[in-house]
Tab-separated table of C-alpha atoms in Angstrom:
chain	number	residue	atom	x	y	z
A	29	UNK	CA	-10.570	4.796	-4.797
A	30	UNK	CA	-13.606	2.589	-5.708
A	31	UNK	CA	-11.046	0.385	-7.599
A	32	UNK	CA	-9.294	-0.402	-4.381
A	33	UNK	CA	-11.775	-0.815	-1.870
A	34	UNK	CA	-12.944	-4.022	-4.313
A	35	UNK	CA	-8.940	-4.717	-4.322
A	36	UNK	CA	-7.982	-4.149	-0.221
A	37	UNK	CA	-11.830	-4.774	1.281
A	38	UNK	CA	-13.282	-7.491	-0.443
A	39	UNK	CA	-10.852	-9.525	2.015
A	40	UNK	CA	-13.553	-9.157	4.563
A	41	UNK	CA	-16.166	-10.711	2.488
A	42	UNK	CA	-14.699	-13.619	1.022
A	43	UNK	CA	-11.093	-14.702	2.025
A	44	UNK	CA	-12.131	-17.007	5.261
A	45	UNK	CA	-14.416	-18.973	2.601
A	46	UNK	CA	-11.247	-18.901	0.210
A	47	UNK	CA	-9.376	-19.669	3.065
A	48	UNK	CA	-11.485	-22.856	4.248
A	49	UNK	CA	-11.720	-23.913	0.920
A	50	UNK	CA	-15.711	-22.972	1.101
A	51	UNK	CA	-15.408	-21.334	-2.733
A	52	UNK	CA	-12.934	-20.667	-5.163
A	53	UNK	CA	-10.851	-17.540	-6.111
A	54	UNK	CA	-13.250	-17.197	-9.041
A	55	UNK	CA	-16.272	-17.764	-7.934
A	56	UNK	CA	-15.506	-15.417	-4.424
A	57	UNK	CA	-14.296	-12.879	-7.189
A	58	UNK	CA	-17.631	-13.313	-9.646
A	59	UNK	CA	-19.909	-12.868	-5.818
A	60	UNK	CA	-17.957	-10.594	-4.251
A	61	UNK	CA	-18.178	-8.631	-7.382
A	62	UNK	CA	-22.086	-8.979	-8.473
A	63	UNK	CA	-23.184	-8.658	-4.666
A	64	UNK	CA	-20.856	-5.122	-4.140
A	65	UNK	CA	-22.035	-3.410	-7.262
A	66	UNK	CA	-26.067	-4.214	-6.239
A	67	UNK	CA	-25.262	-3.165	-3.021
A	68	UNK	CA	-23.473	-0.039	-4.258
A	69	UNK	CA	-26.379	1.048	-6.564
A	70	UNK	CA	-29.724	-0.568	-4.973
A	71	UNK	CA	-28.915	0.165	-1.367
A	72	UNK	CA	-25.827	2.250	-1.120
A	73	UNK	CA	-25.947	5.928	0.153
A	74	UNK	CA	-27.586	9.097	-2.014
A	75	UNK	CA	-26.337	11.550	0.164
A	76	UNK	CA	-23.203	11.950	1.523
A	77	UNK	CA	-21.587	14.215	3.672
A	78	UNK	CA	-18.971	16.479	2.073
A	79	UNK	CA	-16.248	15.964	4.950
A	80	UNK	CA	-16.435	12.608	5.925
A	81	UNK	CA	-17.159	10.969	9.739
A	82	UNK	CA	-17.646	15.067	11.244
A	83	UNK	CA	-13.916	15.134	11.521
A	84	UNK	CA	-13.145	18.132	10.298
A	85	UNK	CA	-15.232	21.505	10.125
A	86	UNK	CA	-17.273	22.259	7.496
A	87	UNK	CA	-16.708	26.111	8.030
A	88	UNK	CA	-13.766	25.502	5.861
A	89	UNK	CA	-16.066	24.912	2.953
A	90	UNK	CA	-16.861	28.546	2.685
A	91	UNK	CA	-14.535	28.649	-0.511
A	92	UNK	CA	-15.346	26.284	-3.200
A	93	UNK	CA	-12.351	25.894	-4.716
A	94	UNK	CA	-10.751	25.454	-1.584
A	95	UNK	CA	-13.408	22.391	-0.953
A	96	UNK	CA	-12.706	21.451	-4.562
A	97	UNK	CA	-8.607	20.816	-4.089
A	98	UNK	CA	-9.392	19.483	-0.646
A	99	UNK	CA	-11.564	16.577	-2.314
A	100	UNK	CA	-9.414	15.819	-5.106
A	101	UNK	CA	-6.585	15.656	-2.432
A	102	UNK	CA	-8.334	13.326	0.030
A	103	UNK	CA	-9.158	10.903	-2.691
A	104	UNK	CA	-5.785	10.708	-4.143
A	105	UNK	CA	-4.407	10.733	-0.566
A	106	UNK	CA	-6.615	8.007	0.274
A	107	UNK	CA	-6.635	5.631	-2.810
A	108	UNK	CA	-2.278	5.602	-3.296
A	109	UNK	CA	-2.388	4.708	0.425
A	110	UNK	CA	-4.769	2.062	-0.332
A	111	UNK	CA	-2.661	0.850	-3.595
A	112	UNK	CA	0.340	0.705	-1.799
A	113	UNK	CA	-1.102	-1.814	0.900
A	114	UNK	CA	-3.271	-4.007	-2.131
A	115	UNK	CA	0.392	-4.211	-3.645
A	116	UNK	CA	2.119	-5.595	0.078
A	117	UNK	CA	-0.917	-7.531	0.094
A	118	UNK	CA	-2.125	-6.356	3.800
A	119	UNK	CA	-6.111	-5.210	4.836
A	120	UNK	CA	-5.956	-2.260	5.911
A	121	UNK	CA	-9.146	0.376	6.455
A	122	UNK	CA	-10.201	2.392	3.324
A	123	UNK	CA	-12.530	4.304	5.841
A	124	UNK	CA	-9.519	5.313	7.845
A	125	UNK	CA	-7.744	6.319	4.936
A	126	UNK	CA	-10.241	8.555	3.938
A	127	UNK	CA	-10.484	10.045	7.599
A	128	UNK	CA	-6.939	10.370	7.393
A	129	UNK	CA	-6.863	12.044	4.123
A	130	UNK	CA	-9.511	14.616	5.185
A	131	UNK	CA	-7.717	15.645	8.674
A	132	UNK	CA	-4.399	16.818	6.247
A	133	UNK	CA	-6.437	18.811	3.861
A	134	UNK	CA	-8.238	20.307	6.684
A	135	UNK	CA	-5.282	21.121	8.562
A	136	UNK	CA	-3.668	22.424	5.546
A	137	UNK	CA	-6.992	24.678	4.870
A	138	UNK	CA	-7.600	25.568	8.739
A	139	UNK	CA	-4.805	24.677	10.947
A	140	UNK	CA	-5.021	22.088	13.747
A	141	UNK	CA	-8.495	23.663	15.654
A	142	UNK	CA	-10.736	22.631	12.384
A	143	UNK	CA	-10.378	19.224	13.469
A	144	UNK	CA	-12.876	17.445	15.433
A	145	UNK	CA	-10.168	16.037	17.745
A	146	UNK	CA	-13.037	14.300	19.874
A	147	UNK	CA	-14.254	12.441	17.121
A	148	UNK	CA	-10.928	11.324	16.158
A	149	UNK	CA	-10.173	9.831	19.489
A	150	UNK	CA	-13.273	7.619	18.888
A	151	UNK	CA	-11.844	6.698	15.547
A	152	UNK	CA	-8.341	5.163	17.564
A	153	UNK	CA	-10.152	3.673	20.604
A	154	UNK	CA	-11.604	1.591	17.564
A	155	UNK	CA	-8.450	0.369	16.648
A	156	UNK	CA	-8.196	-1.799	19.887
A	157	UNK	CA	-11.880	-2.021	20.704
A	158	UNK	CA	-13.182	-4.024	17.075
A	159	UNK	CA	-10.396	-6.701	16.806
A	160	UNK	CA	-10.876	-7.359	20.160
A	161	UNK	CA	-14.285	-7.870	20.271
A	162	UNK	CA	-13.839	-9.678	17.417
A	163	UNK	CA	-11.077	-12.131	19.071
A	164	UNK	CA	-13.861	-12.812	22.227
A	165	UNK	CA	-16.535	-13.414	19.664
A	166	UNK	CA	-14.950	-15.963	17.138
A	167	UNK	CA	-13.015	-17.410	19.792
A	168	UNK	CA	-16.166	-17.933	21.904
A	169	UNK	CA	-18.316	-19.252	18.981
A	170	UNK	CA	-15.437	-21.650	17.327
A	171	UNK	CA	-15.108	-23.126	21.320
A	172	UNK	CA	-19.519	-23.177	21.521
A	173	UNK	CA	-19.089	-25.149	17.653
A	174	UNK	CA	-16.458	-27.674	19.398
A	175	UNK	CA	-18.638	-28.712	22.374
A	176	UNK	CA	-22.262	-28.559	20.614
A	177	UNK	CA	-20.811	-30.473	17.389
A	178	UNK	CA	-17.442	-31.008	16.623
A	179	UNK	CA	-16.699	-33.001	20.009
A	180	UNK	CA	-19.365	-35.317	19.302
A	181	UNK	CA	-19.929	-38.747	18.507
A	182	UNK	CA	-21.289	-37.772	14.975
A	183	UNK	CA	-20.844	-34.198	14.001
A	184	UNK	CA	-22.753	-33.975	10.890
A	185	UNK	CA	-26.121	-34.940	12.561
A	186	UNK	CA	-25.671	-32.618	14.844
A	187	UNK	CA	-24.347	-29.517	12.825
A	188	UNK	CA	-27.691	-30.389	10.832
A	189	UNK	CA	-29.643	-30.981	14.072
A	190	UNK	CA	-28.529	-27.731	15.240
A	191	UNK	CA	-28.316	-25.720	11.667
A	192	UNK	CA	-31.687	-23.483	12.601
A	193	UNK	CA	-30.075	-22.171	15.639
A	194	UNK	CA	-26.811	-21.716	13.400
A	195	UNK	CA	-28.707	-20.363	10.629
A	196	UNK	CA	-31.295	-18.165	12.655
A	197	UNK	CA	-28.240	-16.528	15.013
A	198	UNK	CA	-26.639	-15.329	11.674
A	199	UNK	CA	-30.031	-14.084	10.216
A	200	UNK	CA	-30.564	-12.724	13.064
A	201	UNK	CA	-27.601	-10.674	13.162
A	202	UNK	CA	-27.602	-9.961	9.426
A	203	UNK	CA	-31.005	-8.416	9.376
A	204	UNK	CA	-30.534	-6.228	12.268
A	205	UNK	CA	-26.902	-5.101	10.247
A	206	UNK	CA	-29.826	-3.833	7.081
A	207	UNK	CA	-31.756	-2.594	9.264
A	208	UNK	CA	-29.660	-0.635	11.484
A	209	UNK	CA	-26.685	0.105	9.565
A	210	UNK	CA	-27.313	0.306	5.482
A	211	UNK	CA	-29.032	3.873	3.588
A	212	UNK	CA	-31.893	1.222	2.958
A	213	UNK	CA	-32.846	0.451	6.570
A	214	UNK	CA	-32.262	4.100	7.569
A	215	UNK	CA	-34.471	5.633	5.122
A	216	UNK	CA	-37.691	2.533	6.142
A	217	UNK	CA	-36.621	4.274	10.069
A	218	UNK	CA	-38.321	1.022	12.276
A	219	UNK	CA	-38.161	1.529	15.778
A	220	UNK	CA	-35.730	-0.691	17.735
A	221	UNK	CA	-38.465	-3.065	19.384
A	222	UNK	CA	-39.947	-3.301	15.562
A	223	UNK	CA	-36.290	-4.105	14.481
A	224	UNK	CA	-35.998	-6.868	16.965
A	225	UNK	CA	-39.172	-8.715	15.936
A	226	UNK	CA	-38.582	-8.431	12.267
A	227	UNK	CA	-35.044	-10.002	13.001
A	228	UNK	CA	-36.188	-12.701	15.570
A	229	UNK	CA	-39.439	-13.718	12.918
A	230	UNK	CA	-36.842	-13.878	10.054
A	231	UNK	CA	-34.462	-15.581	12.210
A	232	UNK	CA	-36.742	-18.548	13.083
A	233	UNK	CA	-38.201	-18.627	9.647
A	234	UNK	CA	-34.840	-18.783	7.652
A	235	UNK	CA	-32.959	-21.127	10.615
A	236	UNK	CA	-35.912	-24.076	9.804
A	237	UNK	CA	-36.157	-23.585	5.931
A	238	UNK	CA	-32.436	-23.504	5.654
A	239	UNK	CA	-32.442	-27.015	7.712
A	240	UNK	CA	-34.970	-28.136	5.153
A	241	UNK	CA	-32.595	-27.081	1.978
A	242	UNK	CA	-29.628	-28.432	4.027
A	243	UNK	CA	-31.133	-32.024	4.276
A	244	UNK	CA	-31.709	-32.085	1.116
A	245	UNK	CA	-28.648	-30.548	-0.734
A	246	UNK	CA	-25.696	-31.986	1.766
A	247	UNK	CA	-24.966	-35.429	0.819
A	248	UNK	CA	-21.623	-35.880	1.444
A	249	UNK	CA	-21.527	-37.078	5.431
A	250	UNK	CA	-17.561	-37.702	4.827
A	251	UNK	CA	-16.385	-34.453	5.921
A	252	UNK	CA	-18.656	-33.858	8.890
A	253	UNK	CA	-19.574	-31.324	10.495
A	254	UNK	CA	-17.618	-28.804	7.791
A	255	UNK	CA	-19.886	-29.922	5.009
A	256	UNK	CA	-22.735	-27.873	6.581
A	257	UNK	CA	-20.642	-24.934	7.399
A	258	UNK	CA	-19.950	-24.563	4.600
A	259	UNK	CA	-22.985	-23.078	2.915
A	260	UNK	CA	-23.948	-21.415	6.236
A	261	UNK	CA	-20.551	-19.687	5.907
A	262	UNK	CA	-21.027	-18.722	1.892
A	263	UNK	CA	-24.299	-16.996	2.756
A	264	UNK	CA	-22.999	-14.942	5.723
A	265	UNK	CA	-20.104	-14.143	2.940
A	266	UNK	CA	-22.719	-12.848	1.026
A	267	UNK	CA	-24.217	-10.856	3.232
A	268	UNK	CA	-20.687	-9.297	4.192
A	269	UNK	CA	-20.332	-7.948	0.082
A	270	UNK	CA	-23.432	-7.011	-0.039
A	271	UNK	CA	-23.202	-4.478	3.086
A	272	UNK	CA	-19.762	-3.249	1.931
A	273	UNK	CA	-20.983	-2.324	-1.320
A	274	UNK	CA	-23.948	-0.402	0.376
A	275	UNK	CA	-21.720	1.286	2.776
A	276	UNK	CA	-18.446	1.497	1.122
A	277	UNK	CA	-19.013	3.038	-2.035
A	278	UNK	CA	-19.751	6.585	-0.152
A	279	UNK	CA	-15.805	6.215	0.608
A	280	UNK	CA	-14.757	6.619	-2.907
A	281	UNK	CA	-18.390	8.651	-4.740
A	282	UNK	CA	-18.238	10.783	-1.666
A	283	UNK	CA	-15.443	13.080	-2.469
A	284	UNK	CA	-15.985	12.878	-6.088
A	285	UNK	CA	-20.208	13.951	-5.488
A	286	UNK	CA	-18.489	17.081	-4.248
A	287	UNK	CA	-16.303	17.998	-6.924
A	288	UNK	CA	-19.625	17.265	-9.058
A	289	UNK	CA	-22.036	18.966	-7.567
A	290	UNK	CA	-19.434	22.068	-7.268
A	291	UNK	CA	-18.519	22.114	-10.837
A	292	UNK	CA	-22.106	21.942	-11.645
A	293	UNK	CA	-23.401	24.879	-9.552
A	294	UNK	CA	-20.582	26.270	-8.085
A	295	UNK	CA	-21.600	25.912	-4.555
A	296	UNK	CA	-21.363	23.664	-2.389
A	297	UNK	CA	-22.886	22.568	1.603
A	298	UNK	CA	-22.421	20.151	4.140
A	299	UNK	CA	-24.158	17.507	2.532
A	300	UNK	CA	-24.473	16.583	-1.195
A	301	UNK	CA	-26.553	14.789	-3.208
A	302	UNK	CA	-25.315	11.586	-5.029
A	303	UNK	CA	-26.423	11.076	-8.420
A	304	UNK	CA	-27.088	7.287	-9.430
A	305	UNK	CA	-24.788	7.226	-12.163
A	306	UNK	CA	-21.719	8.059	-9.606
A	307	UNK	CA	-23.325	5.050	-7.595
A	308	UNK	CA	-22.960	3.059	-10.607
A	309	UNK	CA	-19.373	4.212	-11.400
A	310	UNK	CA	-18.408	3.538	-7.907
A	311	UNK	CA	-20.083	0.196	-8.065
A	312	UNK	CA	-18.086	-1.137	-11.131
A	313	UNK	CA	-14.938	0.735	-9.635
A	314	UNK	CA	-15.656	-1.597	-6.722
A	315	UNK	CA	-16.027	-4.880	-9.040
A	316	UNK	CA	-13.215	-4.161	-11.252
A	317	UNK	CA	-10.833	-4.260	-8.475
A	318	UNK	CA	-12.093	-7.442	-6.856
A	319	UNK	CA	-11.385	-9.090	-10.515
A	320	UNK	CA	-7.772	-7.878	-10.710
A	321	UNK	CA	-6.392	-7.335	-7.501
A	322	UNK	CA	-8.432	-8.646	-4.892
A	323	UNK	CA	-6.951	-12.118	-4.838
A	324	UNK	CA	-4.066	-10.418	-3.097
A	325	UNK	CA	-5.399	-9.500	0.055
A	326	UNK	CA	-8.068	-12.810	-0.018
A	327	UNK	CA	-4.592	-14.605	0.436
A	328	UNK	CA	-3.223	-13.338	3.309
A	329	UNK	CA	-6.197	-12.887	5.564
A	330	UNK	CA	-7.548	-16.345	4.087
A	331	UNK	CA	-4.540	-18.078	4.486
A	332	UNK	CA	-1.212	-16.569	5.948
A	333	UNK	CA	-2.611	-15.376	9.370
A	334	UNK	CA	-3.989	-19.058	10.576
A	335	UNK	CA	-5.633	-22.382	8.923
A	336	UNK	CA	-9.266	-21.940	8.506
A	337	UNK	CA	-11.894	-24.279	8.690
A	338	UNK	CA	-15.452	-23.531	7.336
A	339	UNK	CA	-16.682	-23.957	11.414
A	340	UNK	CA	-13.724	-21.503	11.900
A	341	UNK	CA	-14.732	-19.442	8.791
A	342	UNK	CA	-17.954	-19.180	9.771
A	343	UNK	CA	-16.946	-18.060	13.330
A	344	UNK	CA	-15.201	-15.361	11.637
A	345	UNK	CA	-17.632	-13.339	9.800
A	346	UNK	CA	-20.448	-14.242	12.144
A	347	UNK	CA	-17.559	-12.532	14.999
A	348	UNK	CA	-17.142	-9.464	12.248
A	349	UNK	CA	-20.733	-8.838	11.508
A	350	UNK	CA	-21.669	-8.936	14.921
A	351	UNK	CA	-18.406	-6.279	16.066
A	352	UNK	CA	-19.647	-3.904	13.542
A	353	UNK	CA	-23.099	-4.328	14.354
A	354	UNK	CA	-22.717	-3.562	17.972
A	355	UNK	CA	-19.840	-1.310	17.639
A	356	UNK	CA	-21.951	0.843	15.406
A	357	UNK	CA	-25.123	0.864	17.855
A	358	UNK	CA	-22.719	2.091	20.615
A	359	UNK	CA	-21.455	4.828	18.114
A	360	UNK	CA	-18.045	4.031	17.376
A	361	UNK	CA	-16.514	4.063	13.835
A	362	UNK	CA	-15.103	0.668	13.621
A	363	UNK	CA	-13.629	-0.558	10.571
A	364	UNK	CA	-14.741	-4.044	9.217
A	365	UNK	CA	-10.732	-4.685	8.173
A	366	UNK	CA	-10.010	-4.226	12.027
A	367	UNK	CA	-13.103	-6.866	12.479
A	368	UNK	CA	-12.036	-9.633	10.138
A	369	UNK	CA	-8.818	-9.737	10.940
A	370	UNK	CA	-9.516	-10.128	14.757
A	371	UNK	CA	-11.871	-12.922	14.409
A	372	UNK	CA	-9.154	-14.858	12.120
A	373	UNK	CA	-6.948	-14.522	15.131
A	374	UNK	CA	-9.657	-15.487	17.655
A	375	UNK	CA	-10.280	-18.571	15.532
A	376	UNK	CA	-6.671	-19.252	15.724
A	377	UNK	CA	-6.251	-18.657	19.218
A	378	UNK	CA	-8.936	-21.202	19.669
A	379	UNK	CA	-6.101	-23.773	18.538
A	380	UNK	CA	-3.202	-22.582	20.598
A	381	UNK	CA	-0.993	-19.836	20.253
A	382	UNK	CA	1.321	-21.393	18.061
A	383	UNK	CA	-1.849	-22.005	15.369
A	384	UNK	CA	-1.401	-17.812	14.873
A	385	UNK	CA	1.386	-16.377	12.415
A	386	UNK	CA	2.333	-13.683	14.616
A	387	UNK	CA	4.796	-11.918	11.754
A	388	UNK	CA	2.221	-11.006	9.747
A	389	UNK	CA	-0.289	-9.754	12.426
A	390	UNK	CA	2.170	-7.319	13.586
A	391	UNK	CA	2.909	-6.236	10.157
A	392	UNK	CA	-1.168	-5.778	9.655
A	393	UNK	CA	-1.241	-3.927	13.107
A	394	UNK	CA	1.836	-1.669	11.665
A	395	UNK	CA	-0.440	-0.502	8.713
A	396	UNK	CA	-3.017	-0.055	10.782
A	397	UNK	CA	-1.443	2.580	12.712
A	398	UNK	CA	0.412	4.379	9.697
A	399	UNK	CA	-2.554	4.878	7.581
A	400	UNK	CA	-4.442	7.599	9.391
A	401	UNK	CA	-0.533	9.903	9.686
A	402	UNK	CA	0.493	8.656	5.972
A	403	UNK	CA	-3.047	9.269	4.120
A	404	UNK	CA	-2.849	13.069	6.490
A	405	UNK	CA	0.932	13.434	5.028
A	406	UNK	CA	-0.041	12.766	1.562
A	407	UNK	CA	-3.150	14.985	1.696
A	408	UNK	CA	-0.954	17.178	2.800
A	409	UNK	CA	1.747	17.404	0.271
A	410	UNK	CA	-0.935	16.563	-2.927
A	411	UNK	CA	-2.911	19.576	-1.510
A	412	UNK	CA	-0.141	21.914	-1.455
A	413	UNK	CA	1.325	21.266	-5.099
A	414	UNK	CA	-2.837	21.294	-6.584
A	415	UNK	CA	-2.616	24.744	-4.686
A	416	UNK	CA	0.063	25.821	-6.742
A	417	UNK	CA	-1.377	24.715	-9.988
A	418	UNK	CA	-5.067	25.365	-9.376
A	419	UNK	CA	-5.768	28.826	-7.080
């Protein structure tokens, strides 16, 4: 599982740089790689819960062995799902898999009432709710970039002129994201207003230094306004890889921390512990499929769905980090996938409808919807033949 959220995921980290030419293959695989496995083991999560997102009732955990074929059922559920969209080369959301996976081992293990059917709901309304947000955002940015910059007489004074606002918006953004969203801003626990002012002090400290390292290190006035982007874009990249390995190792160590901790002392709760060794597994699980699959994925978001730009890049992932950001204060479940993809769309948009590959949006949108009932159907059917083998 860890294996392909570094194949499927890493898409949201690095293909719009890919795409706009920002960084290589390579070098997006070497980042996306380093940044994911520090995230995984310096800031990713020590606990997790055993059934994942409160979707399905943990009275069902009563029998360990029952919890025990349920795990190994989701994960395998979860991960071929995964596979098979790396290998059609389509994003698709490893959280929802794993959602998807639990609800068919819990129905298997419960019937339909141990699922929370509430919380699910909230998992589908964010199916339309982040790629639309998304859309408005980079759509709204990408226009701001055209009339503060790009529409200008000369564009690459004025990207640099206007780099600490740029700069400091992103920061901005990106520290609130730590602080509100990773294990390592949970367990420091500011209070919003304190959150704010650490985010706005950052913000105007990093927007006027990174002016300062801009002057100095962009030469090149030939390409405009795109040759400032681009390192703006790289470090919000960055940012993105880091986060996911923080966040989206729990997907994959999650399930296995149970089976763990119930081999070890045959009982098991709601929550485990996550020893740092699993972090570490997870972590190079998470590299190793950047390096050999990830490339797949990078191409289509980075590539098939519209041209990118590294103003339009950078519209993108500051459109996704701010969805997820705000999505997740307001309590929904939104997948960062769902996020990417809709700000490559709203960037596209930006240029006309005709700018936007509609064939393969509605083939991403397809996958969307099948992976919560094919990850519940495979659950399903892996649960029921472990059952025969195992109780």
């Amino acid at each position: 599982m860890a294996w392909n959220i570094g194949a499927n995921d890493v898409a949201n980290a690095m293909a719009t740089s890919v795409g706009a030419k920002a960084i290589t293959i390579r070098q997006a695989i070497f980042l996306a790689g380093v940044l994911n496995l520090l995230g995984a083991m310096f800031i990713g999560s020590h606990v997790t819960d055993t059934i994942r997102k409160g979707i399905v009732s943990t009275e069902i955990l009563s029998d360990p062995h029952m919890a025990l074929i349920g795990a190994l059922s989701a994960l395998l559920a979860a991960a071929l799902w995964v596979s098979f969209s790396t290998l059609m080369a389509l994003p698709v959301s490893t959280t929802h898999s794993i959602v998807g996976a639990m609800i068919g081992f819990g129905i298997m293990a419960g019937g339909f009432s141990v699922i929370n059917w509430g919380k699910f709901g909230a998992v589908v309304l964010s199916w339309i709710i982040s790629p639309l947000f998304s859309i408005i955002i980079a759509y709204v940015m990408f226009k701001f970039i055209v009339l503060v910059v790009l529409s200008r007489k000369d564009p690459f004074s004025w990207a640099l002129k206007l780099s600490p606002f740029f700069i400091g918006l992103t920061v901005f953004v990106v520290v609130l994201s730590f602080l509100f969203k990773t294990p390592l801003g949970t367990s420091l626990a500011l209070e919003s207003w304190a959150a704010l002012v650490a985010a706005a002090l950052m913000a105007v400290f990093s927007g006027f230094a990174g002016m300062y390292v801009l002057k100095n290190v962009v030469k090149n006035k030939k390409d405009g306004a795109e040759a400032i982007f681009k390192y703006i874009q790289v470090g919000t990249a960055c940012y993105v890889a880091l986060a996911q390995g923080a966040n989206d190792v729990a997907n994959a160590i999650g399930p296995l921390a149970v089976i763990y901790f119930l081999v070890k002392t045959g009982t098991v709760g709601a929550k485990v512990p996550v020893p740092g060794f699993l972090l570490v597994f997870g972590g190079i699980g998470i590299a190793c499929g950047i390096a050999m699959a990830g490339h797949r994925v990078m191409d289509t978001m980075g590539r098939k769905i519209t041209l990118l730009s590294n103003t339009r890049g950078f519209s993108v992932e500051f459109a996704a980090a701010t969805t997820v950001l705000v999505a997740s204060k307001m309590g929904l479940p939104v997948s960062t996938t769902h996020a990417a993809v809709g700000g490559v769309l709203g960037v596209g948009l930006a240029r006309g409808i005709e700018a936007v590959n509609f064939s393969i949006v509605f083939r991403i949108m397809l996958y969307w919807l099948l992976t919560v009932p094919v990850a519940a159907l495979t659950s399903m059917l892996i649960f029921k033949i472990l059952q025969l083998f195992i109780l």
